[in-house]
Tab-separated table of C-alpha atoms in Angstrom:
chain	number	residue	atom	x	y	z
A	1	UNK	CA	12.011	-0.590	31.677
A	2	UNK	CA	10.071	1.009	28.831
A	3	UNK	CA	6.292	0.072	28.269
A	4	UNK	CA	5.082	-1.719	25.288
A	5	UNK	CA	3.101	1.497	24.060
A	6	UNK	CA	6.689	3.579	24.496
A	7	UNK	CA	8.414	0.910	22.372
A	8	UNK	CA	5.503	1.028	19.645
A	9	UNK	CA	5.636	5.030	19.727
A	10	UNK	CA	9.509	4.428	19.043
A	11	UNK	CA	9.178	2.153	16.552
A	12	UNK	CA	6.575	4.071	14.612
A	13	UNK	CA	8.633	7.306	14.816
A	14	UNK	CA	11.508	5.482	12.960
A	15	UNK	CA	9.382	3.898	10.114
A	16	UNK	CA	10.163	5.178	6.579
A	17	UNK	CA	7.420	6.187	4.458
A	18	UNK	CA	7.416	3.105	2.704
A	19	UNK	CA	7.207	0.883	5.708
A	20	UNK	CA	4.285	3.190	6.968
A	21	UNK	CA	2.555	2.642	3.676
A	22	UNK	CA	3.068	-1.227	3.839
A	23	UNK	CA	1.843	-1.275	7.456
A	24	UNK	CA	-1.125	0.583	6.592
A	25	UNK	CA	-1.942	-1.469	3.478
A	26	UNK	CA	-1.388	-4.718	5.878
A	27	UNK	CA	-3.838	-3.603	8.069
A	28	UNK	CA	-6.482	-2.733	5.162
A	29	UNK	CA	-5.756	-6.339	3.619
A	30	UNK	CA	-7.384	-8.105	6.500
A	31	UNK	CA	-10.766	-9.535	6.322
A	32	UNK	CA	-12.950	-12.128	8.238
A	33	UNK	CA	-10.567	-15.090	6.549
A	34	UNK	CA	-7.438	-13.335	7.361
A	35	UNK	CA	-4.803	-10.982	5.387
A	36	UNK	CA	-6.139	-11.248	1.775
A	37	UNK	CA	-4.062	-8.944	-0.559
A	38	UNK	CA	-5.795	-10.134	-3.564
A	39	UNK	CA	-8.978	-9.147	-2.198
A	40	UNK	CA	-7.725	-5.374	-1.652
A	41	UNK	CA	-6.003	-5.393	-5.019
A	42	UNK	CA	-9.195	-6.424	-7.036
A	43	UNK	CA	-11.329	-4.034	-5.139
A	44	UNK	CA	-9.309	-1.254	-6.591
A	45	UNK	CA	-9.036	-3.015	-10.141
A	46	UNK	CA	-12.363	-1.054	-11.130
A	47	UNK	CA	-11.982	-1.636	-14.715
A	48	UNK	CA	-11.174	-5.568	-14.159
A	49	UNK	CA	-7.911	-5.553	-16.237
A	50	UNK	CA	-5.799	-7.495	-13.615
A	51	UNK	CA	-4.013	-4.208	-13.114
A	52	UNK	CA	-4.270	-1.057	-10.960
A	53	UNK	CA	-3.775	2.008	-13.060
A	54	UNK	CA	-2.508	5.399	-11.524
A	55	UNK	CA	-6.006	6.546	-10.928
A	56	UNK	CA	-6.972	3.310	-9.160
A	57	UNK	CA	-3.815	3.634	-7.217
A	58	UNK	CA	-4.557	6.966	-6.049
A	59	UNK	CA	-7.738	5.516	-4.498
A	60	UNK	CA	-5.895	2.865	-2.951
A	61	UNK	CA	-3.285	5.100	-1.084
A	62	UNK	CA	-5.870	7.852	-0.158
A	63	UNK	CA	-8.624	5.429	1.043
A	64	UNK	CA	-7.036	2.351	2.141
A	65	UNK	CA	-3.466	3.472	3.098
A	66	UNK	CA	-4.988	6.658	4.527
A	67	UNK	CA	-2.412	8.896	2.658
A	68	UNK	CA	-3.859	12.524	3.032
A	69	UNK	CA	-2.834	15.300	0.406
A	70	UNK	CA	-1.223	17.021	3.507
A	71	UNK	CA	1.134	13.999	4.001
A	72	UNK	CA	1.688	13.000	0.465
A	73	UNK	CA	0.985	15.038	-2.704
A	74	UNK	CA	-0.341	13.691	-6.044
A	75	UNK	CA	3.144	14.054	-7.728
A	76	UNK	CA	4.779	12.188	-4.894
A	77	UNK	CA	2.166	9.451	-5.279
A	78	UNK	CA	2.975	9.214	-9.128
A	79	UNK	CA	6.556	8.533	-7.932
A	80	UNK	CA	5.455	6.117	-5.541
A	81	UNK	CA	3.218	4.483	-8.482
A	82	UNK	CA	6.299	4.333	-10.588
A	83	UNK	CA	8.289	2.170	-7.879
A	84	UNK	CA	5.449	-0.220	-7.547
A	85	UNK	CA	5.313	-0.444	-11.740
A	86	UNK	CA	8.329	-2.303	-11.892
A	87	UNK	CA	8.043	-3.101	-15.748
A	88	UNK	CA	7.242	0.400	-16.712
A	89	UNK	CA	4.142	-0.438	-18.352
A	90	UNK	CA	1.945	2.286	-16.824
A	91	UNK	CA	-0.110	-0.162	-14.597
A	92	UNK	CA	0.570	-2.261	-11.615
A	93	UNK	CA	0.200	-6.107	-12.076
A	94	UNK	CA	-0.702	-8.059	-8.953
A	95	UNK	CA	2.763	-9.499	-8.988
A	96	UNK	CA	4.300	-5.967	-8.838
A	97	UNK	CA	1.809	-5.250	-5.872
A	98	UNK	CA	2.990	-8.315	-4.053
A	99	UNK	CA	6.733	-7.770	-4.675
A	100	UNK	CA	6.448	-4.321	-2.940
A	101	UNK	CA	3.992	-4.832	-0.208
A	102	UNK	CA	5.179	-8.538	0.800
A	103	UNK	CA	8.840	-8.728	-0.558
A	104	UNK	CA	9.624	-12.087	1.069
A	105	UNK	CA	6.462	-13.846	-0.832
A	106	UNK	CA	7.818	-12.559	-4.191
A	107	UNK	CA	11.529	-13.956	-3.963
């Protein structure tokens, strides 16, 4: 019988990059009141536009998702940004953010 630690290591080893990012963002979204995606999103919306720009997205991914330049370069982050930006307007709305990090909530 494998231990819980071994099962966790195996699960983490089999994660996709997207799953890893969502898991890290989920951990970062917790505050004293529980999980708070809006608070995390708003923290990186530096210009209070209601959206996250590419530069704000870079900060979110580097700081809260803990993605180093060694694990994902800036070009790959830009590609990831465009996956979030479903409508292609150059910014990520809160709805687009939630659809990516918590797909079951947006359907």
